[in-house]
PDB file of C-alpha atoms and ligand atoms in Angstrom:
ATOM      1  CA  UNK Q   1       6.617  11.344  11.238  1.00  0.00           C
ATOM      2  CA  UNK Q   2       7.584   7.865  10.035  1.00  0.00           C
ATOM      3  CA  UNK Q   3       5.446   6.131   7.390  1.00  0.00           C
ATOM      4  CA  UNK Q   4       5.973   2.710   5.812  1.00  0.00           C
ATOM      5  CA  UNK Q   5       4.730   1.932   2.302  1.00  0.00           C
ATOM      6  CA  UNK Q   6       4.277  -1.814   1.740  1.00  0.00           C
ATOM      7  CA  UNK Q   7       3.654  -3.217  -1.729  1.00  0.00           C
ATOM      8  CA  UNK Q   8       2.664  -6.811  -2.370  1.00  0.00           C
ATOM      9  CA  UNK Q   9       3.137  -9.266  -5.214  1.00  0.00           C
ATOM     10  CA  UNK Q  10       3.835  -8.216  -8.789  1.00  0.00           C
ATOM     11  CA  UNK Q  11       4.010  -4.534  -7.896  1.00  0.00           C
ATOM     12  CA  UNK Q  12       7.759  -4.765  -8.524  1.00  0.00           C
ATOM     13  CA  UNK Q  13       6.685  -4.949 -12.188  1.00  0.00           C
ATOM     14  CA  UNK Q  14       4.860  -1.612 -12.202  1.00  0.00           C
ATOM     15  CA  UNK Q  15       5.727   0.256 -15.377  1.00  0.00           C
ATOM     16  CA  UNK Q  16       6.030  -3.012 -17.290  1.00  0.00           C
ATOM     17  CA  UNK Q  17       2.997  -4.965 -16.143  1.00  0.00           C
ATOM     18  CA  UNK Q  18      -0.491  -4.421 -17.645  1.00  0.00           C
ATOM     19  CA  UNK Q  19       0.214  -0.767 -18.408  1.00  0.00           C
ATOM     20  CA  UNK Q  20      -3.379  -0.132 -19.460  1.00  0.00           C
ATOM     21  CA  UNK Q  21      -4.431  -0.820 -15.851  1.00  0.00           C
ATOM     22  CA  UNK Q  22      -1.409   0.208 -13.782  1.00  0.00           C
ATOM     23  CA  UNK Q  23       0.291   2.883 -15.912  1.00  0.00           C
ATOM     24  CA  UNK Q  24       3.813   3.141 -17.207  1.00  0.00           C
ATOM     25  CA  UNK Q  25       5.716   4.379 -14.200  1.00  0.00           C
ATOM     26  CA  UNK Q  26       7.801   2.092 -12.012  1.00  0.00           C
ATOM     27  CA  UNK Q  27       7.371   2.422  -8.274  1.00  0.00           C
ATOM     28  CA  UNK Q  28      11.013   3.222  -7.523  1.00  0.00           C
ATOM     29  CA  UNK Q  29      10.809   6.390  -9.663  1.00  0.00           C
ATOM     30  CA  UNK Q  30       7.446   7.301  -8.164  1.00  0.00           C
ATOM     31  CA  UNK Q  31       8.824   6.745  -4.664  1.00  0.00           C
ATOM     32  CA  UNK Q  32      11.625   9.261  -5.366  1.00  0.00           C
ATOM     33  CA  UNK Q  33       8.942  11.801  -6.318  1.00  0.00           C
ATOM     34  CA  UNK Q  34       7.017  11.076  -3.121  1.00  0.00           C
ATOM     35  CA  UNK Q  35      10.169  11.553  -1.053  1.00  0.00           C
ATOM     36  CA  UNK Q  36      10.906  14.898  -2.644  1.00  0.00           C
ATOM     37  CA  UNK Q  37       7.284  16.021  -2.308  1.00  0.00           C
ATOM     38  CA  UNK Q  38       6.978  15.000   1.352  1.00  0.00           C
ATOM     39  CA  UNK Q  39      10.386  16.112   2.602  1.00  0.00           C
ATOM     40  CA  UNK Q  40       9.303  16.466   6.203  1.00  0.00           C
ATOM     41  CA  UNK Q  41       8.176  12.820   6.399  1.00  0.00           C
ATOM     42  CA  UNK Q  42      10.449   9.842   6.948  1.00  0.00           C
ATOM     43  CA  UNK Q  43       9.118   7.604   4.178  1.00  0.00           C
ATOM     44  CA  UNK Q  44      10.135   3.952   3.886  1.00  0.00           C
ATOM     45  CA  UNK Q  45       9.346   1.539   1.063  1.00  0.00           C
ATOM     46  CA  UNK Q  46       9.196  -2.263   1.090  1.00  0.00           C
ATOM     47  CA  UNK Q  47       7.997  -4.643  -1.617  1.00  0.00           C
ATOM     48  CA  UNK Q  48       7.748  -8.409  -1.528  1.00  0.00           C
ATOM     49  CA  UNK Q  49       6.106 -11.157  -3.528  1.00  0.00           C
ATOM     50  CA  UNK Q  50       6.025 -13.347  -0.418  1.00  0.00           C
ATOM     51  CA  UNK Q  51       3.059 -13.213   1.971  1.00  0.00           C
ATOM     52  CA  UNK Q  52       5.067 -13.991   5.136  1.00  0.00           C
ATOM     53  CA  UNK Q  53       7.581 -11.241   4.378  1.00  0.00           C
ATOM     54  CA  UNK Q  54       4.747  -8.732   4.123  1.00  0.00           C
ATOM     55  CA  UNK Q  55       3.421  -9.925   7.489  1.00  0.00           C
ATOM     56  CA  UNK Q  56       6.915  -9.692   9.040  1.00  0.00           C
ATOM     57  CA  UNK Q  57       7.248  -6.100   7.798  1.00  0.00           C
ATOM     58  CA  UNK Q  58       3.834  -5.187   9.283  1.00  0.00           C
ATOM     59  CA  UNK Q  59       5.038  -6.618  12.629  1.00  0.00           C
ATOM     60  CA  UNK Q  60       8.429  -4.839  12.371  1.00  0.00           C
ATOM     61  CA  UNK Q  61       7.009  -1.345  11.934  1.00  0.00           C
ATOM     62  CA  UNK Q  62       3.582  -1.814  13.493  1.00  0.00           C
ATOM     63  CA  UNK Q  63       4.549  -0.626  16.978  1.00  0.00           C
ATOM     64  CA  UNK Q  64       7.123   2.058  16.243  1.00  0.00           C
ATOM     65  CA  UNK Q  65       6.163   3.893  13.023  1.00  0.00           C
ATOM     66  CA  UNK Q  66       3.279   6.367  12.746  1.00  0.00           C
ATOM     67  CA  UNK Q  67       1.408   4.626   9.950  1.00  0.00           C
ATOM     68  CA  UNK Q  68       1.417   2.064   7.159  1.00  0.00           C
ATOM     69  CA  UNK Q  69       0.202   2.502   3.588  1.00  0.00           C
ATOM     70  CA  UNK Q  70      -0.329  -0.949   2.141  1.00  0.00           C
ATOM     71  CA  UNK Q  71      -1.167  -2.246  -1.303  1.00  0.00           C
ATOM     72  CA  UNK Q  72      -1.300  -5.983  -0.679  1.00  0.00           C
ATOM     73  CA  UNK Q  73      -2.093  -6.498  -4.388  1.00  0.00           C
ATOM     74  CA  UNK Q  74      -3.481  -9.993  -5.056  1.00  0.00           C
ATOM     75  CA  UNK Q  75      -3.095 -10.958  -1.360  1.00  0.00           C
ATOM     76  CA  UNK Q  76      -5.774  -8.352  -0.612  1.00  0.00           C
ATOM     77  CA  UNK Q  77      -8.311 -10.835  -1.932  1.00  0.00           C
ATOM     78  CA  UNK Q  78      -6.918 -13.982  -0.288  1.00  0.00           C
ATOM     79  CA  UNK Q  79      -4.925 -13.276   2.863  1.00  0.00           C
ATOM     80  CA  UNK Q  80      -6.519 -13.770   6.273  1.00  0.00           C
ATOM     81  CA  UNK Q  81      -2.923 -13.585   7.591  1.00  0.00           C
ATOM     82  CA  UNK Q  82      -2.322 -10.028   6.375  1.00  0.00           C
ATOM     83  CA  UNK Q  83      -5.723  -8.963   7.707  1.00  0.00           C
ATOM     84  CA  UNK Q  84      -4.867 -10.490  11.100  1.00  0.00           C
ATOM     85  CA  UNK Q  85      -1.434  -8.795  11.108  1.00  0.00           C
ATOM     86  CA  UNK Q  86      -3.105  -5.410  10.594  1.00  0.00           C
ATOM     87  CA  UNK Q  87      -5.512  -6.156  13.462  1.00  0.00           C
ATOM     88  CA  UNK Q  88      -2.585  -7.065  15.693  1.00  0.00           C
ATOM     89  CA  UNK Q  89      -0.571  -3.851  15.508  1.00  0.00           C
ATOM     90  CA  UNK Q  90      -1.084  -0.520  17.187  1.00  0.00           C
ATOM     91  CA  UNK Q  91      -0.568   2.006  14.367  1.00  0.00           C
ATOM     92  CA  UNK Q  92      -3.118   3.099  11.731  1.00  0.00           C
ATOM     93  CA  UNK Q  93      -3.098   1.540   8.281  1.00  0.00           C
ATOM     94  CA  UNK Q  94      -4.433   2.907   4.983  1.00  0.00           C
ATOM     95  CA  UNK Q  95      -5.185   0.407   2.210  1.00  0.00           C
ATOM     96  CA  UNK Q  96      -4.446   1.587  -1.316  1.00  0.00           C
ATOM     97  CA  UNK Q  97      -5.055   0.224  -4.798  1.00  0.00           C
ATOM     98  CA  UNK Q  98      -3.953   1.699  -8.081  1.00  0.00           C
ATOM     99  CA  UNK Q  99      -7.002   0.401  -9.934  1.00  0.00           C
ATOM    100  CA  UNK Q 100     -10.633   0.495  -8.859  1.00  0.00           C
ATOM    101  CA  UNK Q 101     -10.978  -3.142  -7.845  1.00  0.00           C
ATOM    102  CA  UNK Q 102     -14.792  -2.847  -7.786  1.00  0.00           C
ATOM    103  CA  UNK Q 103     -14.856  -2.149 -11.510  1.00  0.00           C
ATOM    104  CA  UNK Q 104     -12.898  -5.345 -12.203  1.00  0.00           C
ATOM    105  CA  UNK Q 105     -13.482  -9.091 -11.784  1.00  0.00           C
ATOM    106  CA  UNK Q 106     -15.710 -10.156  -8.913  1.00  0.00           C
ATOM    107  CA  UNK Q 107     -12.889 -11.921  -7.047  1.00  0.00           C
ATOM    108  CA  UNK Q 108     -11.251  -8.488  -6.635  1.00  0.00           C
ATOM    109  CA  UNK Q 109     -14.312  -7.106  -4.822  1.00  0.00           C
ATOM    110  CA  UNK Q 110     -13.431  -8.905  -1.584  1.00  0.00           C
ATOM    111  CA  UNK Q 111     -10.676  -7.469   0.656  1.00  0.00           C
ATOM    112  CA  UNK Q 112      -9.422  -9.265   3.762  1.00  0.00           C
ATOM    113  CA  UNK Q 113      -7.806  -5.979   4.851  1.00  0.00           C
ATOM    114  CA  UNK Q 114     -10.578  -3.399   4.549  1.00  0.00           C
ATOM    115  CA  UNK Q 115     -12.389  -4.141   7.816  1.00  0.00           C
ATOM    116  CA  UNK Q 116      -9.185  -3.495   9.773  1.00  0.00           C
ATOM    117  CA  UNK Q 117      -7.876  -0.312   8.154  1.00  0.00           C
ATOM    118  CA  UNK Q 118      -8.486   3.332   8.887  1.00  0.00           C
ATOM    119  CA  UNK Q 119      -9.327   4.151   5.273  1.00  0.00           C
ATOM    120  CA  UNK Q 120      -9.037   3.087   1.665  1.00  0.00           C
ATOM    121  CA  UNK Q 121      -7.833   5.001  -1.408  1.00  0.00           C
ATOM    122  CA  UNK Q 122      -8.319   3.285  -4.741  1.00  0.00           C
ATOM    123  CA  UNK Q 123      -8.675   3.752  -8.444  1.00  0.00           C
ATOM    124  CA  UNK Q 124      -6.698   6.963  -8.721  1.00  0.00           C
ATOM    125  CA  UNK Q 125      -3.527   5.464 -10.134  1.00  0.00           C
ATOM    126  CA  UNK Q 126      -0.270   5.979  -8.257  1.00  0.00           C
ATOM    127  CA  UNK Q 127      -1.794   9.157  -6.869  1.00  0.00           C
ATOM    128  CA  UNK Q 128      -3.643   6.876  -4.442  1.00  0.00           C
ATOM    129  CA  UNK Q 129      -0.371   6.635  -2.438  1.00  0.00           C
ATOM    130  CA  UNK Q 130       0.118  10.411  -2.475  1.00  0.00           C
ATOM    131  CA  UNK Q 131      -3.392  10.955  -1.117  1.00  0.00           C
ATOM    132  CA  UNK Q 132      -2.895   8.352   1.598  1.00  0.00           C
ATOM    133  CA  UNK Q 133       0.274  10.143   2.777  1.00  0.00           C
ATOM    134  CA  UNK Q 134      -1.535  13.502   2.731  1.00  0.00           C
ATOM    135  CA  UNK Q 135      -4.288  12.017   4.836  1.00  0.00           C
ATOM    136  CA  UNK Q 136      -1.808  10.772   7.450  1.00  0.00           C
ATOM    137  CA  UNK Q 137      -0.198  14.231   7.589  1.00  0.00           C
ATOM    138  CA  UNK Q 138      -3.543  15.989   7.945  1.00  0.00           C
ATOM    139  CA  UNK Q 139      -4.729  13.697  10.728  1.00  0.00           C
ATOM    140  CA  UNK Q 140      -1.389  13.711  12.503  1.00  0.00           C
ATOM    141  CA  UNK Q 141      -1.104  17.483  12.953  1.00  0.00           C
TER     142      UNK Q 141
HETATM  143  C1  LIG B   1      -4.136  -3.947  -7.079  1.00  0.00           C
HETATM  144  C2  LIG B   1      -5.451  -4.632  -7.435  1.00  0.00           C
HETATM  145  C3  LIG B   1      -5.375  -6.128  -7.188  1.00  0.00           C
HETATM  146  O1  LIG B   1      -6.600  -6.744  -7.521  1.00  0.00           O
HETATM  147  C4  LIG B   1      -4.285  -6.737  -8.043  1.00  0.00           C
HETATM  148  O2  LIG B   1      -4.143  -8.112  -7.752  1.00  0.00           O
HETATM  149  C5  LIG B   1      -2.983  -6.024  -7.939  1.00  0.00           C
HETATM  150  C6  LIG B   1      -2.959  -4.571  -7.803  1.00  0.00           C
HETATM  151  C7  LIG B   1      -4.156  -2.446  -7.439  1.00  0.00           C
HETATM  152  O3  LIG B   1      -3.304  -1.741  -6.938  1.00  0.00           O
HETATM  153  O4  LIG B   1      -4.985  -2.005  -8.241  1.00  0.00           O
HETATM  154  O5  LIG B   1      -1.915  -6.630  -8.078  1.00  0.00           O
HETATM  155  O6  LIG B   1      -3.937  -4.047  -5.683  1.00  0.00           O
END
């Protein structure tokens, strides 16, 4: 099973950025843990601060992987383009957020992705990614 994790803008600063909200672990270290936990899965990780690069990655994997786990970060709340990219591919997508965006500012309550994804995991810290992977495995078997 091949899964692609896609992280959007500023998530390269996890572990440094707003630790009270996002925690003190960087994603590269967390990704190593995920890989060792889910040894039977081919897990890939991509991060970009550029909207078009995120869309290109969705197109690249969207017809040949088994699923995408995406945290589009701030683009969640602004990007019709990422929402359209998710609609355009053939594999299932799970949206994740580290924080509970509904408990934060009102502009974070709107997601341009949510209507097009299979499910959403949010507010559980980095564990949100772990649970999204587990869900793909459970539904795949
Ligand atoms: C986020 C929530 C977004 O509102 C924010 O812009 C992010 C991270 C999260 O994972 O909690 O950068 O997607």
